[in-house]
Coordinates of N, CA and C in Angstrom, one line a residue:
X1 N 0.8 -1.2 0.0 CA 0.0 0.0 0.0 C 0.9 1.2 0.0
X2 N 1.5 1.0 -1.1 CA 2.9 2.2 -1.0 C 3.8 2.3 -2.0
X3 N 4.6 3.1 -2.4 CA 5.3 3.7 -3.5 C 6.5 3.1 -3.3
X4 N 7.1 2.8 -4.7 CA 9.1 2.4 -4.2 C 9.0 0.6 -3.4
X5 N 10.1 0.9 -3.3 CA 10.9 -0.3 -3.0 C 10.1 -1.2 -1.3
X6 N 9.5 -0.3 -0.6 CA 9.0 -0.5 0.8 C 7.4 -0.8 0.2
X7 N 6.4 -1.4 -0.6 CA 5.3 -1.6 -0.7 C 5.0 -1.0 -1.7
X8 N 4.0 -2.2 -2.6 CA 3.5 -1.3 -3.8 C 1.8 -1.0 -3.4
X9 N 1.4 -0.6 -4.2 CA 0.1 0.0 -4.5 C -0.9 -1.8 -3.9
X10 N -2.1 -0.9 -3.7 CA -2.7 -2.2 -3.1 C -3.4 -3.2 -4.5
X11 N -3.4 -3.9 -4.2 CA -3.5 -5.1 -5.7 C -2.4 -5.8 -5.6
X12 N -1.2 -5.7 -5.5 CA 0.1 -6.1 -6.1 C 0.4 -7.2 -4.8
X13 N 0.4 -8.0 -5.5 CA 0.7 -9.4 -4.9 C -0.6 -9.8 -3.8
X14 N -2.0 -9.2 -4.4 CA -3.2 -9.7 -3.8 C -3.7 -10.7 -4.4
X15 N -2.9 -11.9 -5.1 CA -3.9 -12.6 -5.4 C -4.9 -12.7 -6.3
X16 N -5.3 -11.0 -6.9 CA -6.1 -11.2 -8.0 C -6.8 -11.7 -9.0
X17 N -7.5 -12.6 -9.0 CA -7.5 -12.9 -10.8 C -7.5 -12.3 -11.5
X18 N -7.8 -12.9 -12.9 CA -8.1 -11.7 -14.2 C -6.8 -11.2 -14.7
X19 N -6.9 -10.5 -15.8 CA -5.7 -10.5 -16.7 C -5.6 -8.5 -16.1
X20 N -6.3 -7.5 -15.8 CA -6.3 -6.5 -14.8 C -5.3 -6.4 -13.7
X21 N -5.7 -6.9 -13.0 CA -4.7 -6.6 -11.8 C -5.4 -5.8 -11.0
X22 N -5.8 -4.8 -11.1 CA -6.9 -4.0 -10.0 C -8.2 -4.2 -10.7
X23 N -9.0 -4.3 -9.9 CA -10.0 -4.2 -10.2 C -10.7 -3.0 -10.7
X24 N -12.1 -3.2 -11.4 CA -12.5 -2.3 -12.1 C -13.6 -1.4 -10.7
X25 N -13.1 0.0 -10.5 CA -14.0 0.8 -9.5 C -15.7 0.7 -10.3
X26 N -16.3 0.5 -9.0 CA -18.1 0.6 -9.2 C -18.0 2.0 -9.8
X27 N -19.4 1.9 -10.1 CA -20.3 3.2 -11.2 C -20.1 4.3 -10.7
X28 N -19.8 4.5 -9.1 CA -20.0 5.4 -8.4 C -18.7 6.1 -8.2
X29 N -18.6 7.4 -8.1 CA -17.1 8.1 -7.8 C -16.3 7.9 -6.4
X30 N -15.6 8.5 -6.3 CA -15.3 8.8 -5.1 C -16.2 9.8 -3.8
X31 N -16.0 9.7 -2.3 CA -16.7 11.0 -2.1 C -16.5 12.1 -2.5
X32 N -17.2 13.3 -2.0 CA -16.8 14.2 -2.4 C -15.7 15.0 -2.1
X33 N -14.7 15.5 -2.2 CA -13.0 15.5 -2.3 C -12.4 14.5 -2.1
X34 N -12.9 13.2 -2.5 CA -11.7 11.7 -2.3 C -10.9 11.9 -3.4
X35 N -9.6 11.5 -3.1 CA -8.7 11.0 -4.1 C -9.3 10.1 -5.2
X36 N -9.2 10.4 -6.8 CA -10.0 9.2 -7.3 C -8.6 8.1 -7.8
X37 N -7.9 8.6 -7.1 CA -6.5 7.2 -7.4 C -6.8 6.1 -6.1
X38 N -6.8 6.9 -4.9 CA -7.1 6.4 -3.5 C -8.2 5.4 -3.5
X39 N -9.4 6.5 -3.8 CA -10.6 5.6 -4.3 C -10.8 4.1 -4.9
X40 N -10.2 4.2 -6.1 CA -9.5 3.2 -7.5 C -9.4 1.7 -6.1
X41 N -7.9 2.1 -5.8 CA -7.1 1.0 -4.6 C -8.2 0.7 -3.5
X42 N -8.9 1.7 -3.2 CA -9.7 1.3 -2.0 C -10.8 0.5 -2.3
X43 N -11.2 0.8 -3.5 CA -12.4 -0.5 -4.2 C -11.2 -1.8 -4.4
X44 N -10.2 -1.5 -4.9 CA -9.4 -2.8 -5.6 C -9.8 -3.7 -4.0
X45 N -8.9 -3.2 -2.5 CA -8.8 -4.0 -1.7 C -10.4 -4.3 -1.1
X46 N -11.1 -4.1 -1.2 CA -12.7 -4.2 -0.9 C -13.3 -5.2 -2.2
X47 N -12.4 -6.7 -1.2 CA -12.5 -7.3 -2.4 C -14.1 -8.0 -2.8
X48 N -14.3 -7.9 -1.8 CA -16.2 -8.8 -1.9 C -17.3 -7.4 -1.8
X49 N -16.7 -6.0 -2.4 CA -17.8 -4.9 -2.8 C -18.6 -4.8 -1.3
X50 N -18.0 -4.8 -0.4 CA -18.9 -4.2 0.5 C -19.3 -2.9 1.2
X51 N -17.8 -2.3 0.6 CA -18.2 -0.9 0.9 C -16.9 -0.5 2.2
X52 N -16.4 -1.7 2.3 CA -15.9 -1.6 4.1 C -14.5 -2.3 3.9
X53 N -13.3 -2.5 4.6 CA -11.8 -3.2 4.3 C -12.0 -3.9 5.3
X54 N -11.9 -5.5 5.8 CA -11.8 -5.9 6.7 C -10.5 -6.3 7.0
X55 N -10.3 -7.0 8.3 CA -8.4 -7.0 7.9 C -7.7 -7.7 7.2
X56 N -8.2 -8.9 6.8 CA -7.4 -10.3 6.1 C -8.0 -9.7 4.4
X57 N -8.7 -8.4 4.0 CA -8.7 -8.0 2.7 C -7.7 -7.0 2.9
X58 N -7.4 -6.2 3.7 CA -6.1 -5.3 4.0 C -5.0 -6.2 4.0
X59 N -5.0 -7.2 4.7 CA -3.6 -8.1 4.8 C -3.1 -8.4 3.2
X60 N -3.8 -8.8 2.4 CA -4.0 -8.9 1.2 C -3.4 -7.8 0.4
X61 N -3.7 -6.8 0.6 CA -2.9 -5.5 -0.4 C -1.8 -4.8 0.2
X62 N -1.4 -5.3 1.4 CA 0.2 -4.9 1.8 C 1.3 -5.6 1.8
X63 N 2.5 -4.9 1.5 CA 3.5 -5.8 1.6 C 4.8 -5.1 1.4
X64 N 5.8 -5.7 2.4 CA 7.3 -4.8 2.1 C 7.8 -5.0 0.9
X65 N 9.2 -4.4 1.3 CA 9.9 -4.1 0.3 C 10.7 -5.4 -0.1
X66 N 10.5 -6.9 0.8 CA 10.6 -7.8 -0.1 C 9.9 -8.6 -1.0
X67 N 8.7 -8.0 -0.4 CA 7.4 -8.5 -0.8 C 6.9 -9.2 -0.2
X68 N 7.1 -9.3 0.8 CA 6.5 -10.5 1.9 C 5.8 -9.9 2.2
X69 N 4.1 -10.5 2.7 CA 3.0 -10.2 3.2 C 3.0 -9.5 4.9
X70 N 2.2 -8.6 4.7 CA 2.5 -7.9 6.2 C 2.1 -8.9 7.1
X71 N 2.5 -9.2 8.3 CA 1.6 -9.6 9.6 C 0.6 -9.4 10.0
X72 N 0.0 -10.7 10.0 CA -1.5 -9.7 10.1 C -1.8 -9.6 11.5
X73 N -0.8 -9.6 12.7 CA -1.3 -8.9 13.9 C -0.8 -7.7 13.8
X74 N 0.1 -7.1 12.8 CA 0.2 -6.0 12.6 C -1.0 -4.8 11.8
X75 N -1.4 -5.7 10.8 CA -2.3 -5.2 10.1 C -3.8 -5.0 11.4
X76 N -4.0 -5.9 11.9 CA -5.2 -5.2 12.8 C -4.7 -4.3 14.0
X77 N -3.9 -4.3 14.4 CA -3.2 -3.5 15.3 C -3.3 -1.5 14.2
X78 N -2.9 -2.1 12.9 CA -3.6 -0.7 12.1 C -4.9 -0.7 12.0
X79 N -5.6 -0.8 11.6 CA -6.7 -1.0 12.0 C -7.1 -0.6 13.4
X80 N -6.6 -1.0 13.9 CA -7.6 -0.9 15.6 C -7.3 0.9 15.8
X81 N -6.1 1.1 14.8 CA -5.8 2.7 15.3 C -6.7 3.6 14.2
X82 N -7.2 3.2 13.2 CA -8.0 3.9 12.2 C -9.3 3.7 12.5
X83 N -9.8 2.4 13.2 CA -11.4 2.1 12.8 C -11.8 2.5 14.0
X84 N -12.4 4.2 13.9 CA -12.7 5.6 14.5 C -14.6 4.4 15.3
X85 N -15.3 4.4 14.2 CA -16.4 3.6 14.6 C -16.7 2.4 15.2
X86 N -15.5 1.7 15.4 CA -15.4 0.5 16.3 C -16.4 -0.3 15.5
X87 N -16.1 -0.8 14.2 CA -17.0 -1.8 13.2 C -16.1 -2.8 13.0
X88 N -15.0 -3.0 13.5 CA -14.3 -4.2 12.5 C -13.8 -3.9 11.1
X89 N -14.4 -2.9 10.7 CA -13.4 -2.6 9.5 C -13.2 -1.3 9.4
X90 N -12.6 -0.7 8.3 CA -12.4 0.5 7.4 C -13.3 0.8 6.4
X91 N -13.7 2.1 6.5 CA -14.1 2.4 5.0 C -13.6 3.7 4.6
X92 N -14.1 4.3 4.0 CA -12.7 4.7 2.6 C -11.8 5.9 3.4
X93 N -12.9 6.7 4.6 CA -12.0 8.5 4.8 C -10.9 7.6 5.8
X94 N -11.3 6.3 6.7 CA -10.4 5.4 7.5 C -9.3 5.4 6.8
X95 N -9.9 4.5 5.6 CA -8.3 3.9 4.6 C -7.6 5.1 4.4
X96 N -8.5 6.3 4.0 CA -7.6 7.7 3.7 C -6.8 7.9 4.4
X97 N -7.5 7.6 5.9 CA -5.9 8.4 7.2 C -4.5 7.3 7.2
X98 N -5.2 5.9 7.2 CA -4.4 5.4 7.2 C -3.5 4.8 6.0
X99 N -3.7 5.2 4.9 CA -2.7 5.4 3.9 C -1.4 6.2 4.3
X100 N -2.0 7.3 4.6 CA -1.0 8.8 5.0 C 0.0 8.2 5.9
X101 N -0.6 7.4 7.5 CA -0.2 6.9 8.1 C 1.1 6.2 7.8
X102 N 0.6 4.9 6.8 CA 1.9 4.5 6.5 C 2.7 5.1 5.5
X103 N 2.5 5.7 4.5 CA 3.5 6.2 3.5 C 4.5 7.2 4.7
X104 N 3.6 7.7 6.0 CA 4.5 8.6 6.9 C 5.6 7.6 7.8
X105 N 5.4 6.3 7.4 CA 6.2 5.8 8.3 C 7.4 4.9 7.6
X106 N 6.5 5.4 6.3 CA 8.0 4.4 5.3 C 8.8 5.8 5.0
X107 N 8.7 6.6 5.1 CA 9.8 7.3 4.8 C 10.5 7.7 6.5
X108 N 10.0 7.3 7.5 CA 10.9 6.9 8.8 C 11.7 5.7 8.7
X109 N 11.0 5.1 8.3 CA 11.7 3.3 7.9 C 12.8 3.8 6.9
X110 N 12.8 4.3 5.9 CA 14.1 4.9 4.7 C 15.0 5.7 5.9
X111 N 14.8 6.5 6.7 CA 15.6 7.3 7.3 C 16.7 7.0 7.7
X112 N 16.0 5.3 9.1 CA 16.9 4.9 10.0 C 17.7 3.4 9.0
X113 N 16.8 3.1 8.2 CA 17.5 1.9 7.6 C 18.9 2.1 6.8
X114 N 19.9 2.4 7.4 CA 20.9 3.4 6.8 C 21.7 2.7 6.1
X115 N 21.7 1.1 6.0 CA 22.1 0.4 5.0 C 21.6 -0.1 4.2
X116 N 20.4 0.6 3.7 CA 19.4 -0.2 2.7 C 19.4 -1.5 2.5
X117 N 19.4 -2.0 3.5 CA 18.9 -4.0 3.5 C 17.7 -4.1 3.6
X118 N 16.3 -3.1 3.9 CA 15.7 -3.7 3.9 C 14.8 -4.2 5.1
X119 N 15.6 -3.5 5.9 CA 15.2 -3.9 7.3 C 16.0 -3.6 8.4
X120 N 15.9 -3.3 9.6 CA 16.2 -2.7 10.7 C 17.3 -3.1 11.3
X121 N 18.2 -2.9 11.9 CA 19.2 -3.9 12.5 C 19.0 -3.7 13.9
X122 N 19.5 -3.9 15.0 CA 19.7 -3.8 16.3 C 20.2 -2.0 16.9
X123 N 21.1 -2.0 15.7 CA 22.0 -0.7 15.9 C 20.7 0.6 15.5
X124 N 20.3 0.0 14.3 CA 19.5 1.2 13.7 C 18.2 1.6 14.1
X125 N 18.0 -0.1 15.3 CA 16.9 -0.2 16.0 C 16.7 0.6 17.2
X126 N 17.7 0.7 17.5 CA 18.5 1.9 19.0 C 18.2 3.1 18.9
X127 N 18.8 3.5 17.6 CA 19.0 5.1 17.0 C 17.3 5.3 16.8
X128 N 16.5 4.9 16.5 CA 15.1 4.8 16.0 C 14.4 5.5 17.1
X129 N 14.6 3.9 17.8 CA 13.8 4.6 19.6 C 14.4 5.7 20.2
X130 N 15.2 5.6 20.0 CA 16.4 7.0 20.8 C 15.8 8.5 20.1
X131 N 15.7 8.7 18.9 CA 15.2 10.0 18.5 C 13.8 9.8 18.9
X132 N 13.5 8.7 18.9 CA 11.4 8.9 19.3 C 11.9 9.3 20.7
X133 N 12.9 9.5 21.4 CA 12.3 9.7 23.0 C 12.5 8.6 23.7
X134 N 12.5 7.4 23.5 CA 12.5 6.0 24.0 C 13.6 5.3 24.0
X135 N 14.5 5.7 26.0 CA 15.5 5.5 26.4 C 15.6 3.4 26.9
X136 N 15.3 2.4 25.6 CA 15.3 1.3 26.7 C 16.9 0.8 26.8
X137 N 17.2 0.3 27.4 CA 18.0 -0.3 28.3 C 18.8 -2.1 27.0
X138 N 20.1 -2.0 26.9 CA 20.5 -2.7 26.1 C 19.1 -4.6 26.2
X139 N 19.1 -5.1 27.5 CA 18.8 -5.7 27.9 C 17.0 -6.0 26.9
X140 N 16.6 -4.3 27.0 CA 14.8 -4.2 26.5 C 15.6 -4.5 25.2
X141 N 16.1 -3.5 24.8 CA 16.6 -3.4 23.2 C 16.7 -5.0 23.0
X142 N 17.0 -5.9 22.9 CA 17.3 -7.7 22.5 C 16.2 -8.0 22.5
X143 N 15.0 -7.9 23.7 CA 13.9 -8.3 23.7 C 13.3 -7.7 22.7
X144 N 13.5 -6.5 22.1 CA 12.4 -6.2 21.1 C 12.7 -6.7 20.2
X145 N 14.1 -7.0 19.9 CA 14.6 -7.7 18.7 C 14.3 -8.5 18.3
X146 N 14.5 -9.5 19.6 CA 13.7 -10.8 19.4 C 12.1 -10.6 18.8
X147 N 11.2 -10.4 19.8 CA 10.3 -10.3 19.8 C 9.8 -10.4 18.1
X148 N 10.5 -9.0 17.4 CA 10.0 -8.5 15.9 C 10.7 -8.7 14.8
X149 N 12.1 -9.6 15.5 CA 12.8 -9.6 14.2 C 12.3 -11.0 13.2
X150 N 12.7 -10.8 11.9 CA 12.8 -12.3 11.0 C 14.0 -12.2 10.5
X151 N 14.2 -13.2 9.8 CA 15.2 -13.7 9.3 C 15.3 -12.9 7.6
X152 N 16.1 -12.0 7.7 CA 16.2 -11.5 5.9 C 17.5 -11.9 5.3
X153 N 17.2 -12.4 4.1 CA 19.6 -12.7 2.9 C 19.6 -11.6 3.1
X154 N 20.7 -11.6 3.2 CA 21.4 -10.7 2.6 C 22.8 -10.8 2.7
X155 N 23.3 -10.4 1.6 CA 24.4 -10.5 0.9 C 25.1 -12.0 1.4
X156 N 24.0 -12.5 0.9 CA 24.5 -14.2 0.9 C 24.6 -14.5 2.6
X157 N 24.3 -14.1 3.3 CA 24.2 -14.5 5.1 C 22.6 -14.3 5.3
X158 N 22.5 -14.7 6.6 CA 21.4 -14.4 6.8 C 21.4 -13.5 8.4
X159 N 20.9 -12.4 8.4 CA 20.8 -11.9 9.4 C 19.7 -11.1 10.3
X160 N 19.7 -11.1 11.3 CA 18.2 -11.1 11.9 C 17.7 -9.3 12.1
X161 N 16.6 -9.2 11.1 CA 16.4 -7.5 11.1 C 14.9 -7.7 11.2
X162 N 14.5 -6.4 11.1 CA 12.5 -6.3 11.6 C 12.2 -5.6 10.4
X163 N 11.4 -6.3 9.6 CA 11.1 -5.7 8.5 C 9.8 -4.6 8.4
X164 N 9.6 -4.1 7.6 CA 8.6 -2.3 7.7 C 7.5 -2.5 8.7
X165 N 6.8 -3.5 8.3 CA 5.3 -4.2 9.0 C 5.7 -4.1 10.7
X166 N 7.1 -5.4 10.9 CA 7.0 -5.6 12.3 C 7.9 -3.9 12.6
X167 N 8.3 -3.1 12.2 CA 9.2 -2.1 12.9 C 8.0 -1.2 13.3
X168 N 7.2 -0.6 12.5 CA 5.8 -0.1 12.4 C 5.2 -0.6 14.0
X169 N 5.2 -1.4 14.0 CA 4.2 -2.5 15.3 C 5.0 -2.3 16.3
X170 N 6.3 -2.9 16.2 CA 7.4 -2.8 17.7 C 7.0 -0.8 18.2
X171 N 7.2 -0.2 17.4 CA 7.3 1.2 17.7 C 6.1 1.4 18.1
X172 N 4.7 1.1 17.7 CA 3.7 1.5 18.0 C 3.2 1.1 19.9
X173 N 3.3 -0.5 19.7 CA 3.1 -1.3 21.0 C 4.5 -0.3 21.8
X174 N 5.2 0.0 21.8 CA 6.4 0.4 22.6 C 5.8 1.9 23.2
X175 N 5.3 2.8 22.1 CA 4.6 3.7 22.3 C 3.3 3.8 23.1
X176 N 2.6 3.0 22.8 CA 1.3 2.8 23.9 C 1.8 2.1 25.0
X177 N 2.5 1.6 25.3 CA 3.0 0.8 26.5 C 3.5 2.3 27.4
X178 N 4.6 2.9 26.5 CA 5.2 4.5 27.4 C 4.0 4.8 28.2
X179 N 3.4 5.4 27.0 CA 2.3 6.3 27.5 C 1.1 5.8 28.5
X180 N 1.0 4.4 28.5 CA 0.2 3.6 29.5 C 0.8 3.7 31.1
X181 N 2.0 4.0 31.0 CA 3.0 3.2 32.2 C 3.1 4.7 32.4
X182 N 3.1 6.2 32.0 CA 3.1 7.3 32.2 C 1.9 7.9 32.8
X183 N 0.9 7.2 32.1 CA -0.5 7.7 33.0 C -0.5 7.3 34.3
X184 N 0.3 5.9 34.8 CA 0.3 5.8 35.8 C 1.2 6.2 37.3
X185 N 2.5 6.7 36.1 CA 3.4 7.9 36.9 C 3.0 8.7 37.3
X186 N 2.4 9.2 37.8 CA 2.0 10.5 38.2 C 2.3 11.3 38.7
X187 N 3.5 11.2 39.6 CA 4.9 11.8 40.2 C 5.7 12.0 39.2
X188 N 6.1 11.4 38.0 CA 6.6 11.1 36.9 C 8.1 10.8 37.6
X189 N 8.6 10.0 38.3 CA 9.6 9.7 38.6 C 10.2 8.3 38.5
X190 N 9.4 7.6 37.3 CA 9.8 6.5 36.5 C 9.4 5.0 37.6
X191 N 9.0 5.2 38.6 CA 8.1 3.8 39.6 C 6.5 4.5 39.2
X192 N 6.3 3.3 39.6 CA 4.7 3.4 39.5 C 4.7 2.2 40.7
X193 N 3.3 2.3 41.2 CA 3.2 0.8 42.2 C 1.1 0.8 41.7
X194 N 0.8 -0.5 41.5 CA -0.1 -0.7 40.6 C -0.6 -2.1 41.1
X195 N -1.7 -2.2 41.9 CA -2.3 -4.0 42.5 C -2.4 -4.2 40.9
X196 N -2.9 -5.7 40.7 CA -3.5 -6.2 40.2 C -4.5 -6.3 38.9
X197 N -5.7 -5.4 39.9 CA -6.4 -5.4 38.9 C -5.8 -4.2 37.8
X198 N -5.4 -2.9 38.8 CA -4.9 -1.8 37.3 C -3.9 -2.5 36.5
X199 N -3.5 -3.1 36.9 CA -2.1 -4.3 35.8 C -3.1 -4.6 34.8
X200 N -3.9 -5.5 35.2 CA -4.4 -6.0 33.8 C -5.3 -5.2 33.4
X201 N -5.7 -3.9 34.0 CA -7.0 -3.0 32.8 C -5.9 -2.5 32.2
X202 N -4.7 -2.3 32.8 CA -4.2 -1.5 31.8 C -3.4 -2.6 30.1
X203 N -3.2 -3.8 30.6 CA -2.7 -4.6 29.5 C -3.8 -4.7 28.4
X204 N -4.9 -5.0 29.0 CA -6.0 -5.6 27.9 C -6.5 -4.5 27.6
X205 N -6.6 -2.7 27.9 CA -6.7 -1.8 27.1 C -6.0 -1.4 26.1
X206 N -5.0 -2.0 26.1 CA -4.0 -1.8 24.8 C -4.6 -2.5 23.3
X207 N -4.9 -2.0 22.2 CA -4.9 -2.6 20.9 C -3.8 -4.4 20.8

């Protein structure tokens, strides 16, 4: 769902049949000031015409820059941050924000990927969190690695980096976690003390 080398246009590598490739947009325009390119893609991934993107038709029209299909706990995790109406899906002014969304975070992804592999490294993963604000501790830093890295070639080895989809997600979950664990600073002096039950309202209100 994106320009260049980090994700193409949604259709591309959807599976489509037909000798097209995108599908042909309904009779009807876009709204009124919608993008009619935006439009176009947003009918393409609205693959059963309902009017609405659910996630596994979104999972379908994203994909990095090696082409590998995004995650799809990543993809509802977008979602959960666009779908304003709490329906289970998107429809089109949604997909609008969240277009913007990502094309704003592939050119964060271009910034810190400073060796064009394609994916994140440990080092570049540091530098990333470090300008967002986000002081973790060598120890956090491995766990996130773990957590989001895969396995990408390169240059004939294989080495362990977080490709656009999971770096997107690590950053996001890391960010609502801050901000979770800050609401409950209140002192803002980096302890918090928290029974039980606030532990888990605060986990299972997270996306």
């Amino acid at each position: 769902m994106s320009y260049g080398s980090y994700g193409g246009p949604p259709g591309y590598g959807g599976g489509y049949s037909g000798p097209g490739g995108f599908a042909s947009a309904p009779p009807r325009g876009p709204p009124p000031g919608g993008d009619p390119q935006l439009w176009s893609w947003f009918v393409t991934v609205d693959h059963d015409g309902s009017g609405a993107i659910t996630a596994v038709e979104l999972e379908r029209a994203l994909v990095n820059g090696d082409w590998t299909a995004f995650d799809l706990d990543t993809v509802k995790l977008l979602m959960s941050l666009f779908d304003r109406d709490r329906s289970g899906t998107i429809g089109f002014n949604e997909f609008s924000s969240l277009w913007k969304y990502i094309k704003d975070w592939q050119n964060v992804f271009r910034h810190f990927d400073r060796d064009r592999s394609g994916s994140i490294d440990a080092r570049e993963l540091q530098e990333a969190l470090h300008q967002f604000g986000y002081n973790l501790n060598s120890q956090l830093l491995t766990l996130v690695q773990k957590k989001y890295a895969s396995t990408v070639s390169y240059r004939g080895g294989a080495l362990p980096g977080i490709t656009f989809d999971r770096f997107v997600r690590a950053c996001v979950v890391i960010k609502q976690l801050t901000e979770s664990f800050r609401r409950l600073d209140t002192d803002q002096d980096g302890w918090v003390q928290i029974n039980y039950d606030q532990f888990m309202e605060t986990v299972l209100s997270l996306p």
